Tab-separated table of C-alpha atoms and ligand atoms in Angstrom:
chain	number	residue	atom	x	y	z
A	22	UNK	CA	4.963	14.685	-54.139
A	23	UNK	CA	7.068	11.780	-52.913
A	24	UNK	CA	5.582	8.386	-52.655
A	25	UNK	CA	7.342	7.009	-49.652
A	26	UNK	CA	5.781	3.522	-49.713
A	27	UNK	CA	8.574	1.483	-51.145
A	28	UNK	CA	8.405	0.530	-54.654
A	29	UNK	CA	8.571	-3.324	-53.777
A	30	UNK	CA	5.692	-2.851	-51.325
A	31	UNK	CA	3.238	-5.659	-51.319
A	32	UNK	CA	0.353	-3.261	-50.884
A	33	UNK	CA	1.084	-1.710	-54.230
A	34	UNK	CA	2.034	-4.757	-56.082
A	35	UNK	CA	-0.936	-6.822	-55.352
A	36	UNK	CA	-3.800	-5.553	-57.399
A	37	UNK	CA	-6.308	-7.383	-55.280
A	38	UNK	CA	-5.345	-5.498	-52.141
A	39	UNK	CA	-8.345	-3.145	-51.382
A	40	UNK	CA	-7.768	0.417	-50.346
A	41	UNK	CA	-10.837	2.111	-48.922
A	42	UNK	CA	-12.192	5.108	-47.038
A	43	UNK	CA	-14.311	4.622	-44.065
A	44	UNK	CA	-17.113	6.696	-42.482
A	45	UNK	CA	-20.069	6.034	-40.011
A	46	UNK	CA	-23.811	7.041	-40.193
A	47	UNK	CA	-24.137	9.233	-37.184
A	48	UNK	CA	-20.858	10.865	-37.816
A	49	UNK	CA	-21.613	12.074	-41.159
A	50	UNK	CA	-25.221	11.812	-42.291
A	51	UNK	CA	-26.881	14.728	-40.286
A	52	UNK	CA	-30.857	14.794	-41.196
A	53	UNK	CA	-31.484	13.070	-37.901
A	54	UNK	CA	-35.128	13.881	-37.904
A	55	UNK	CA	-35.858	13.088	-41.547
A	56	UNK	CA	-36.709	10.023	-43.468
A	57	UNK	CA	-38.621	8.534	-40.634
A	58	UNK	CA	-35.451	8.041	-38.545
A	59	UNK	CA	-36.025	7.495	-34.841
A	60	UNK	CA	-33.829	8.891	-32.151
A	61	UNK	CA	-30.737	6.750	-31.272
A	62	UNK	CA	-28.750	6.855	-27.968
A	63	UNK	CA	-26.305	9.333	-29.368
A	64	UNK	CA	-29.017	12.027	-30.024
A	65	UNK	CA	-29.846	11.490	-26.312
A	66	UNK	CA	-26.315	11.738	-25.163
A	67	UNK	CA	-25.557	14.885	-27.191
A	68	UNK	CA	-28.699	16.371	-25.681
A	69	UNK	CA	-27.291	15.682	-22.183
A	70	UNK	CA	-25.328	18.685	-20.810
A	71	UNK	CA	-21.499	17.956	-20.512
A	72	UNK	CA	-21.380	14.752	-22.399
A	73	UNK	CA	-20.240	16.040	-25.932
A	74	UNK	CA	-17.571	18.659	-26.182
A	75	UNK	CA	-19.165	22.198	-27.029
A	76	UNK	CA	-22.627	20.635	-26.871
A	77	UNK	CA	-22.111	19.347	-30.429
A	78	UNK	CA	-24.771	17.075	-31.930
A	79	UNK	CA	-25.346	14.949	-34.906
A	80	UNK	CA	-26.710	17.949	-36.772
A	81	UNK	CA	-25.420	18.976	-39.268
A	82	UNK	CA	-22.597	16.793	-39.469
A	83	UNK	CA	-21.557	16.329	-43.202
A	84	UNK	CA	-25.137	16.608	-44.359
A	85	UNK	CA	-24.155	13.305	-46.233
A	86	UNK	CA	-27.779	12.288	-46.123
A	87	UNK	CA	-28.432	14.817	-48.899
A	88	UNK	CA	-25.120	15.080	-50.404
A	89	UNK	CA	-24.121	11.398	-50.699
A	90	UNK	CA	-23.905	11.265	-54.544
A	91	UNK	CA	-21.205	14.036	-54.360
A	92	UNK	CA	-19.499	12.156	-51.654
A	93	UNK	CA	-19.408	9.053	-53.829
A	94	UNK	CA	-17.957	11.048	-56.765
A	95	UNK	CA	-15.329	12.259	-54.329
A	96	UNK	CA	-14.273	8.631	-53.156
A	97	UNK	CA	-14.050	7.765	-56.973
A	98	UNK	CA	-12.024	10.970	-57.827
A	99	UNK	CA	-9.599	9.990	-55.131
A	100	UNK	CA	-9.125	6.699	-56.804
A	101	UNK	CA	-10.148	4.347	-53.741
A	102	UNK	CA	-11.398	0.801	-54.444
A	103	UNK	CA	-13.810	0.590	-51.532
A	104	UNK	CA	-16.156	2.570	-49.258
A	105	UNK	CA	-16.724	1.389	-45.649
A	106	UNK	CA	-19.859	2.734	-44.348
A	107	UNK	CA	-22.318	2.154	-41.802
A	108	UNK	CA	-26.105	1.649	-41.813
A	109	UNK	CA	-28.304	3.505	-39.138
A	110	UNK	CA	-30.437	1.194	-37.191
A	111	UNK	CA	-32.652	3.952	-36.155
A	112	UNK	CA	-33.342	4.823	-39.819
A	113	UNK	CA	-34.633	1.196	-40.439
A	114	UNK	CA	-36.286	0.289	-37.133
A	115	UNK	CA	-39.521	1.602	-35.343
A	116	UNK	CA	-40.774	1.303	-31.958
A	117	UNK	CA	-43.995	-0.473	-33.126
A	118	UNK	CA	-41.744	-3.162	-34.678
A	119	UNK	CA	-42.418	-2.277	-38.203
A	120	UNK	CA	-39.595	-1.530	-40.621
A	121	UNK	CA	-39.082	2.045	-42.317
A	122	UNK	CA	-38.891	1.536	-45.994
A	123	UNK	CA	-37.579	4.947	-46.623
A	124	UNK	CA	-34.370	4.047	-44.504
A	125	UNK	CA	-33.888	0.866	-46.519
A	126	UNK	CA	-34.416	2.782	-49.824
A	127	UNK	CA	-31.753	5.366	-48.772
A	128	UNK	CA	-29.047	2.655	-48.228
A	129	UNK	CA	-30.139	0.812	-51.490
A	130	UNK	CA	-29.594	3.865	-53.529
A	131	UNK	CA	-26.212	4.380	-51.881
A	132	UNK	CA	-25.162	0.828	-52.506
A	133	UNK	CA	-26.384	0.924	-56.161
A	134	UNK	CA	-24.485	4.287	-56.513
A	135	UNK	CA	-21.230	2.616	-55.243
A	136	UNK	CA	-21.741	-0.190	-57.589
A	137	UNK	CA	-22.368	2.181	-60.556
A	138	UNK	CA	-19.119	3.953	-59.652
A	139	UNK	CA	-17.324	0.719	-59.534
A	140	UNK	CA	-16.713	1.062	-55.819
A	141	UNK	CA	-16.757	-2.008	-53.444
A	142	UNK	CA	-19.569	-1.420	-50.721
A	143	UNK	CA	-18.211	-2.519	-47.238
A	144	UNK	CA	-21.331	-2.115	-44.803
A	145	UNK	CA	-21.180	-2.119	-40.971
A	146	UNK	CA	-24.397	-2.885	-39.394
A	147	UNK	CA	-23.929	-1.327	-35.925
A	148	UNK	CA	-21.487	1.596	-35.575
A	149	UNK	CA	-22.811	2.436	-32.098
A	150	UNK	CA	-26.458	4.221	-33.049
A	151	UNK	CA	-28.617	2.030	-31.066
A	152	UNK	CA	-32.315	3.246	-31.462
A	153	UNK	CA	-33.328	5.027	-28.073
A	154	UNK	CA	-36.482	2.839	-27.732
A	155	UNK	CA	-34.115	-0.063	-27.252
A	156	UNK	CA	-32.064	1.575	-24.692
A	157	UNK	CA	-35.289	2.368	-22.756
A	158	UNK	CA	-35.816	-1.248	-22.351
A	159	UNK	CA	-31.989	-1.835	-21.058
A	160	UNK	CA	-30.068	-1.585	-24.310
A	161	UNK	CA	-27.172	-3.938	-24.573
A	162	UNK	CA	-27.633	-4.972	-20.866
A	163	UNK	CA	-30.767	-6.464	-22.070
A	164	UNK	CA	-30.298	-9.956	-23.633
A	165	UNK	CA	-33.369	-9.235	-25.855
A	166	UNK	CA	-31.265	-6.356	-27.796
A	167	UNK	CA	-29.179	-9.102	-29.413
A	168	UNK	CA	-32.328	-10.688	-31.011
A	169	UNK	CA	-33.619	-7.132	-31.942
A	170	UNK	CA	-30.232	-6.838	-33.813
A	171	UNK	CA	-30.746	-10.036	-35.545
A	172	UNK	CA	-34.213	-8.939	-36.739
A	173	UNK	CA	-32.648	-5.680	-38.067
A	174	UNK	CA	-29.561	-7.607	-39.738
A	175	UNK	CA	-32.289	-9.742	-41.431
A	176	UNK	CA	-34.125	-6.763	-42.880
A	177	UNK	CA	-30.945	-5.150	-44.291
A	178	UNK	CA	-29.362	-7.968	-45.858
A	179	UNK	CA	-32.791	-9.136	-47.237
A	180	UNK	CA	-32.896	-5.999	-49.004
A	181	UNK	CA	-29.266	-5.369	-49.976
A	182	UNK	CA	-28.107	-8.958	-50.373
A	183	UNK	CA	-24.835	-9.576	-52.186
A	184	UNK	CA	-24.744	-5.977	-53.711
A	185	UNK	CA	-22.837	-5.288	-50.488
A	186	UNK	CA	-19.690	-7.342	-50.894
A	187	UNK	CA	-18.411	-7.137	-47.122
A	188	UNK	CA	-20.670	-7.133	-44.231
A	189	UNK	CA	-19.471	-6.455	-40.632
A	190	UNK	CA	-22.007	-6.972	-37.821
A	191	UNK	CA	-20.410	-4.556	-35.282
A	192	UNK	CA	-17.901	-1.820	-35.202
A	193	UNK	CA	-15.805	-1.987	-32.148
A	194	UNK	CA	-17.836	-3.676	-29.563
A	195	UNK	CA	-15.235	-2.855	-26.989
A	196	UNK	CA	-16.249	0.888	-27.322
A	197	UNK	CA	-20.053	0.115	-27.132
A	198	UNK	CA	-19.719	-1.982	-24.192
A	199	UNK	CA	-16.797	-0.500	-22.309
A	200	UNK	CA	-16.941	3.280	-22.970
A	201	UNK	CA	-20.800	3.039	-23.255
A	202	UNK	CA	-21.549	0.801	-20.087
A	203	UNK	CA	-18.302	0.493	-18.117
A	204	UNK	CA	-16.666	4.026	-18.275
A	205	UNK	CA	-19.474	6.356	-19.018
A	206	UNK	CA	-17.486	8.104	-21.794
A	207	UNK	CA	-19.800	7.285	-24.587
A	208	UNK	CA	-23.657	6.655	-24.991
A	209	UNK	CA	-25.618	5.575	-22.964
A	210	UNK	CA	-23.106	6.975	-20.357
A	211	UNK	CA	-23.224	4.029	-17.716
A	212	UNK	CA	-20.349	3.235	-15.270
A	213	UNK	CA	-20.153	-0.164	-13.857
A	214	UNK	CA	-17.846	-2.995	-14.562
A	215	UNK	CA	-20.213	-5.757	-14.547
A	216	UNK	CA	-22.519	-4.066	-16.934
A	217	UNK	CA	-19.703	-3.304	-19.380
A	218	UNK	CA	-18.928	-6.965	-19.493
A	219	UNK	CA	-22.588	-7.941	-19.841
A	220	UNK	CA	-23.105	-5.469	-22.772
A	221	UNK	CA	-19.837	-7.054	-24.273
A	222	UNK	CA	-21.442	-10.527	-24.082
A	223	UNK	CA	-24.703	-9.365	-25.535
A	224	UNK	CA	-22.999	-7.528	-28.478
A	225	UNK	CA	-21.081	-10.701	-29.362
A	226	UNK	CA	-23.950	-12.831	-29.072
A	227	UNK	CA	-26.117	-10.533	-31.303
A	228	UNK	CA	-23.103	-10.835	-33.980
A	229	UNK	CA	-23.222	-14.551	-33.746
A	230	UNK	CA	-27.048	-14.875	-33.946
A	231	UNK	CA	-27.061	-12.505	-36.993
A	232	UNK	CA	-24.377	-14.162	-39.124
A	233	UNK	CA	-26.230	-17.194	-40.306
A	234	UNK	CA	-29.124	-15.025	-41.391
A	235	UNK	CA	-26.753	-12.558	-43.132
A	236	UNK	CA	-25.173	-15.338	-45.103
A	237	UNK	CA	-28.503	-16.859	-46.096
A	238	UNK	CA	-29.558	-13.448	-47.540
A	239	UNK	CA	-26.041	-12.688	-48.835
A	240	UNK	CA	-24.328	-15.946	-49.503
A	241	UNK	CA	-21.799	-14.313	-52.167
A	242	UNK	CA	-20.714	-11.593	-49.513
A	243	UNK	CA	-17.864	-11.893	-46.970
A	244	UNK	CA	-19.138	-11.687	-43.464
A	245	UNK	CA	-17.066	-10.520	-40.364
A	246	UNK	CA	-16.759	-8.234	-37.431
A	247	UNK	CA	-14.626	-4.912	-36.747
A	248	UNK	CA	-12.697	-4.783	-33.538
A	249	UNK	CA	-10.469	-2.175	-32.046
A	250	UNK	CA	-7.198	-2.635	-30.448
A	251	UNK	CA	-4.867	-0.390	-28.466
A	252	UNK	CA	-1.948	-2.766	-27.515
A	253	UNK	CA	-0.581	-2.262	-24.120
A	254	UNK	CA	3.274	-1.876	-23.343
A	255	UNK	CA	4.966	-2.088	-20.077
A	256	UNK	CA	6.173	1.185	-18.786
A	257	UNK	CA	9.332	-0.442	-17.595
A	258	UNK	CA	10.855	-3.999	-17.796
A	259	UNK	CA	9.553	-4.736	-14.248
A	260	UNK	CA	7.511	-7.744	-13.717
A	261	UNK	CA	4.741	-5.770	-12.263
A	262	UNK	CA	4.523	-3.689	-15.412
A	263	UNK	CA	4.788	-6.510	-17.795
A	264	UNK	CA	2.022	-8.311	-16.049
A	265	UNK	CA	-0.080	-5.005	-16.104
A	266	UNK	CA	0.379	-4.684	-19.837
A	267	UNK	CA	-0.349	-8.415	-20.501
A	268	UNK	CA	-3.425	-8.382	-18.449
A	269	UNK	CA	-4.695	-5.068	-20.250
A	270	UNK	CA	-4.278	-6.848	-23.406
A	271	UNK	CA	-6.490	-9.802	-22.197
A	272	UNK	CA	-9.154	-7.586	-20.979
A	273	UNK	CA	-9.216	-5.166	-23.665
A	274	UNK	CA	-8.374	-7.130	-26.899
A	275	UNK	CA	-8.602	-10.908	-26.147
A	276	UNK	CA	-11.887	-10.531	-24.175
A	277	UNK	CA	-13.384	-9.610	-27.586
A	278	UNK	CA	-11.293	-11.569	-30.049
A	279	UNK	CA	-10.764	-14.889	-28.341
A	280	UNK	CA	-14.336	-15.938	-27.847
A	281	UNK	CA	-14.926	-15.181	-31.603
A	282	UNK	CA	-12.094	-17.512	-32.429
A	283	UNK	CA	-11.944	-20.048	-29.763
A	284	UNK	CA	-15.504	-19.857	-28.038
A	285	UNK	CA	-13.963	-18.891	-24.765
A	286	UNK	CA	-13.373	-15.789	-22.763
A	287	UNK	CA	-9.735	-15.419	-21.605
A	288	UNK	CA	-8.904	-17.514	-18.580
A	289	UNK	CA	-6.674	-14.556	-17.187
A	290	UNK	CA	-9.948	-12.276	-16.914
A	291	UNK	CA	-12.266	-14.863	-15.829
A	292	UNK	CA	-9.866	-15.785	-12.956
A	293	UNK	CA	-8.949	-12.240	-12.033
A	294	UNK	CA	-12.514	-10.816	-11.908
A	295	UNK	CA	-15.225	-13.655	-11.741
A	296	UNK	CA	-17.482	-11.047	-10.225
A	297	UNK	CA	-17.462	-8.980	-13.580
A	298	UNK	CA	-18.247	-12.060	-15.791
A	299	UNK	CA	-21.447	-11.806	-17.937
A	300	UNK	CA	-24.306	-14.223	-17.474
A	301	UNK	CA	-24.079	-16.601	-20.454
A	302	UNK	CA	-26.599	-19.371	-21.414
A	303	UNK	CA	-25.679	-22.680	-22.459
A	304	UNK	CA	-24.742	-22.639	-26.131
A	305	UNK	CA	-23.840	-18.934	-26.287
A	306	UNK	CA	-20.204	-19.514	-26.856
A	307	UNK	CA	-20.679	-21.834	-29.871
A	308	UNK	CA	-23.013	-19.026	-31.304
A	309	UNK	CA	-20.287	-16.500	-30.795
A	310	UNK	CA	-17.476	-18.664	-32.184
A	311	UNK	CA	-18.824	-19.005	-35.788
A	312	UNK	CA	-16.768	-18.975	-38.778
A	313	UNK	CA	-15.698	-15.549	-39.833
A	314	UNK	CA	-14.769	-14.546	-43.359
A	315	UNK	CA	-12.591	-11.821	-42.207
A	316	UNK	CA	-11.830	-9.752	-39.352
A	317	UNK	CA	-11.651	-6.095	-39.416
A	318	UNK	CA	-8.901	-4.344	-37.459
A	319	UNK	CA	-9.191	-0.780	-36.209
A	320	UNK	CA	-5.797	0.489	-34.907
A	321	UNK	CA	-4.845	4.148	-33.979
A	322	UNK	CA	-2.332	3.997	-31.145
A	323	UNK	CA	-0.807	2.051	-28.228
A	324	UNK	CA	-1.108	2.497	-24.415
A	325	UNK	CA	1.909	2.371	-22.068
A	326	UNK	CA	0.675	0.957	-18.645
A	327	UNK	CA	1.695	0.098	-15.022
A	328	UNK	CA	-0.239	-1.288	-12.284
A	329	UNK	CA	-2.727	1.125	-10.858
A	330	UNK	CA	-3.531	1.903	-7.309
A	331	UNK	CA	-6.875	0.432	-7.161
A	332	UNK	CA	-6.999	-0.661	-10.865
A	333	UNK	CA	-5.304	-3.657	-12.466
A	334	UNK	CA	-3.481	-1.262	-14.727
A	335	UNK	CA	-3.389	2.456	-15.621
A	336	UNK	CA	-2.172	4.321	-18.703
A	337	UNK	CA	0.568	6.818	-18.238
A	338	UNK	CA	1.397	9.414	-20.494
A	339	UNK	CA	4.648	9.438	-22.277
A	340	UNK	CA	6.803	12.419	-22.280
A	341	UNK	CA	8.384	13.682	-25.494
A	342	UNK	CA	6.734	11.347	-28.032
A	343	UNK	CA	4.904	12.155	-31.293
A	344	UNK	CA	1.449	12.581	-30.882
A	345	UNK	CA	-1.638	13.373	-33.221
A	346	UNK	CA	-3.778	16.462	-32.402
A	347	UNK	CA	-6.106	14.440	-30.173
A	348	UNK	CA	-3.257	13.457	-28.187
A	349	UNK	CA	-2.751	9.967	-29.251
A	350	UNK	CA	0.855	8.539	-29.365
A	351	UNK	CA	1.958	7.802	-33.006
A	352	UNK	CA	3.622	4.292	-32.468
A	353	UNK	CA	3.319	2.374	-35.956
A	354	UNK	CA	5.408	-0.562	-34.744
A	355	UNK	CA	2.461	-1.420	-32.552
A	356	UNK	CA	0.394	-2.218	-35.587
A	357	UNK	CA	2.815	-4.619	-37.013
A	358	UNK	CA	3.349	-6.186	-33.544
A	359	UNK	CA	-0.239	-6.540	-32.861
A	360	UNK	CA	-0.874	-8.451	-36.290
A	361	UNK	CA	2.092	-10.747	-35.993
A	362	UNK	CA	1.009	-11.501	-32.398
A	363	UNK	CA	-2.508	-12.437	-33.528
A	364	UNK	CA	-1.033	-14.727	-36.151
A	365	UNK	CA	1.094	-16.444	-33.378
A	366	UNK	CA	-1.756	-16.725	-30.772
A	367	UNK	CA	-4.681	-17.858	-33.042
A	368	UNK	CA	-4.758	-20.730	-35.170
A	369	UNK	CA	-8.156	-19.843	-36.563
A	370	UNK	CA	-7.236	-16.301	-37.339
A	371	UNK	CA	-9.324	-15.195	-40.445
A	372	UNK	CA	-8.085	-12.967	-43.386
A	373	UNK	CA	-7.595	-9.342	-41.949
A	374	UNK	CA	-8.681	-6.070	-43.259
A	375	UNK	CA	-7.451	-2.848	-41.530
A	376	UNK	CA	-10.757	-1.418	-41.542
A	377	UNK	CA	-9.765	2.033	-39.806
A	378	UNK	CA	-6.415	3.707	-39.221
A	379	UNK	CA	-5.851	7.501	-39.341
A	380	UNK	CA	-5.002	10.700	-37.376
A	381	UNK	CA	-6.531	13.784	-36.059
A	382	UNK	CA	-4.591	16.618	-37.669
A	383	UNK	CA	-6.601	19.852	-37.231
A	384	UNK	CA	-4.770	21.727	-39.916
A	385	UNK	CA	-7.044	24.599	-41.444
A	386	UNK	CA	-7.661	25.592	-45.023
A	387	UNK	CA	-5.187	28.332	-46.127
A	388	UNK	CA	-5.661	29.713	-49.564
A	389	UNK	CA	-7.861	26.701	-50.529
A	390	UNK	CA	-5.408	24.120	-49.307
A	391	UNK	CA	-4.931	22.055	-46.376
A	392	UNK	CA	-1.179	20.991	-45.523
A	393	UNK	CA	-2.040	18.132	-43.102
A	394	UNK	CA	1.563	16.868	-43.152
A	395	UNK	CA	1.218	15.092	-39.814
A	396	UNK	CA	-1.658	13.057	-41.068
A	397	UNK	CA	0.379	12.182	-44.403
A	398	UNK	CA	3.377	11.007	-42.333
A	399	UNK	CA	0.987	9.040	-40.150
A	400	UNK	CA	-0.554	7.265	-43.213
A	401	UNK	CA	2.940	6.555	-44.778
A	402	UNK	CA	4.305	5.159	-41.518
A	403	UNK	CA	1.111	2.785	-40.958
A	404	UNK	CA	1.063	1.619	-44.402
A	405	UNK	CA	4.683	0.441	-43.874
A	406	UNK	CA	3.802	-1.124	-40.678
A	407	UNK	CA	1.095	-3.182	-42.471
A	408	UNK	CA	3.377	-3.981	-45.269
A	409	UNK	CA	5.861	-5.206	-42.611
A	410	UNK	CA	3.244	-7.454	-41.089
A	411	UNK	CA	2.346	-8.967	-44.509
A	412	UNK	CA	5.992	-9.590	-45.072
A	413	UNK	CA	6.025	-11.514	-41.797
A	414	UNK	CA	3.270	-13.579	-43.159
A	415	UNK	CA	0.005	-12.132	-41.941
A	416	UNK	CA	-2.762	-12.354	-44.323
A	417	UNK	CA	-3.971	-8.773	-44.709
A	418	UNK	CA	-6.039	-7.974	-47.832
A	419	UNK	CA	-7.224	-4.314	-47.366
A	420	UNK	CA	-6.767	-1.030	-45.700
A	421	UNK	CA	-9.444	1.620	-45.017
A	422	UNK	CA	-8.403	5.058	-43.947
A	423	UNK	CA	-10.343	6.773	-41.315
A	424	UNK	CA	-12.039	8.772	-42.566
A	425	UNK	CA	-13.060	10.058	-45.955
A	426	UNK	CA	-13.888	13.460	-44.528
A	427	UNK	CA	-13.899	15.264	-41.204
A	428	UNK	CA	-17.016	14.549	-39.059
A	429	UNK	CA	-18.534	14.180	-35.510
A	430	UNK	CA	-16.017	12.653	-33.558
A	431	UNK	CA	-18.189	11.354	-30.649
A	432	UNK	CA	-17.493	12.703	-27.199
A	433	UNK	CA	-15.151	15.173	-29.069
A	434	UNK	CA	-17.810	16.714	-31.068
A	435	UNK	CA	-16.415	18.388	-34.131
A	436	UNK	CA	-13.176	19.693	-32.425
A	437	UNK	CA	-11.117	16.859	-33.974
A	438	UNK	CA	-10.684	16.301	-37.677
A	439	UNK	CA	-9.936	13.004	-38.893
A	440	UNK	CA	-10.717	13.407	-42.745
A	441	UNK	CA	-8.658	13.137	-45.875
A	442	UNK	CA	-11.159	15.638	-47.026
A	443	UNK	CA	-11.792	18.951	-44.940
A	444	UNK	CA	-15.407	19.797	-44.241
A	445	UNK	CA	-16.603	23.198	-43.681
A	446	UNK	CA	-19.633	22.614	-41.433
A	447	UNK	CA	-21.183	26.223	-42.223
A	448	UNK	CA	-20.950	25.804	-46.136
A	449	UNK	CA	-20.570	22.111	-46.363
A	450	UNK	CA	-17.769	22.726	-48.820
A	451	UNK	CA	-15.498	19.786	-49.083
A	452	UNK	CA	-11.782	20.428	-49.727
A	453	UNK	CA	-9.396	17.483	-50.315
A	454	UNK	CA	-6.301	17.794	-48.206
A	455	UNK	CA	-2.629	17.240	-49.100
A	456	UNK	CA	-3.064	13.558	-47.711
A	457	UNK	CA	-5.987	12.916	-49.974
A	458	UNK	CA	-3.880	14.106	-53.091
A	459	UNK	CA	-1.026	11.865	-51.952
A	460	UNK	CA	-3.554	8.723	-51.720
A	461	UNK	CA	-4.712	9.609	-55.152
A	462	UNK	CA	-1.348	9.702	-56.702
A	463	UNK	CA	-0.339	6.622	-54.969
A	464	UNK	CA	-3.424	4.710	-56.064
A	465	UNK	CA	-3.394	5.828	-59.534
A	466	UNK	CA	0.269	4.782	-60.130
A	467	UNK	CA	-0.478	1.252	-58.875
A	468	UNK	CA	0.669	-1.362	-61.291
B	82	FCB	C1	-13.090	4.750	-33.800
B	82	FCB	C2	-14.293	4.735	-34.281
B	82	FCB	C3	-14.526	5.793	-35.481
B	82	FCB	C4	-13.945	7.165	-35.184
B	82	FCB	C5	-12.365	6.910	-34.790
B	82	FCB	C6	-11.423	8.083	-34.694
B	82	FCB	O1	-12.929	4.292	-32.570
B	82	FCB	O2	-14.747	3.405	-34.973
B	82	FCB	O3	-15.854	6.084	-35.504
B	82	FCB	O4	-14.452	7.986	-34.422
B	82	FCB	O5	-12.308	6.124	-33.853
């Protein structure tokens, strides 16, 4: 199989560049009623008719809760250096305020299993599975949730300490806040602009409050946050389209990144929508803008926008462009542009890890093989885009493919397959796809 990442590529030459695979607890674990786990907002959302395609739920997912050793062997056999996983808050917390040691034991075994296999553990503390009992008290609209997150982060890092080499507080607060509370697409399914922005603030506050405690328990680990970006491009050169694209980036990208790096929400959003701005207490912004050891960047696609009729911007679907099976445009140049743009805008930009990137390619198993050519091309193009950003001077230190294996794709249920490894949900048989074998060959030939 051809290795289309150029030979001189920085990614392959630098032996400290980390290649990983990523997953998230609710998407793979299954066993939603075992080990003392309490229900999460995603269990509730899945049980609400019409919210998740096909009425799919977190069961059985990949049954990783029982098969984790086999899954770690798989990561090792594919040659990856690191595994980015998430810890399920509902496996650790309990409504009475106590902590579920069984849950902590599970993640401790997982981390030790990674270290035994010489795989670097990268843990995310919150990948969207808020305990339902906290949502019942207002969820991310309630400022108290930020403090409850801090207690949870304290428990986890106290137990796992430096054995986890990279901790991310949150995965994609844009999705938790905006898809969950502003647009109603994800759990808990609320639809209100102001609630979306308030949730965003409390998520960022939770991040900032937790960081010092995490550093105290794991002083040798790297501590950061993972954000998602879908950069907007104007539909035409018209001033109105250019303005719509620029505003979309302020609201969707910089509203999350800028407070972390400068302690301020973007002026463009504050000026245009003062009525949506979150309630902040004095000192909140300093808490949010603490030093980050790394920024995790998740990237899948771009948006092409124009002004909406009642909205500030709306995405328009481009005709005749390459798309993945979920319908997202394939546009790798946007990844390079995004990273280079961050370097230009932010003086305090920390080292970057691409913490998620990948494609839905629903190719089936035929004669024991999966020819996921679309995914393979997608990876090759995006690794090239990362390499180009490094060549342009951006400090990028790692890349995690989303995902190790097919899994529960949120509101899309099991209909979209993002894995390097195919999962048969009936038999739980795992079959590495062509893209997985390509990664393995590339990783084994690194100098
Ligand atoms: C990201 C999520 C991840 C996965 C991919 C496809 O937004 O972080 O869990 O669902 O999209």
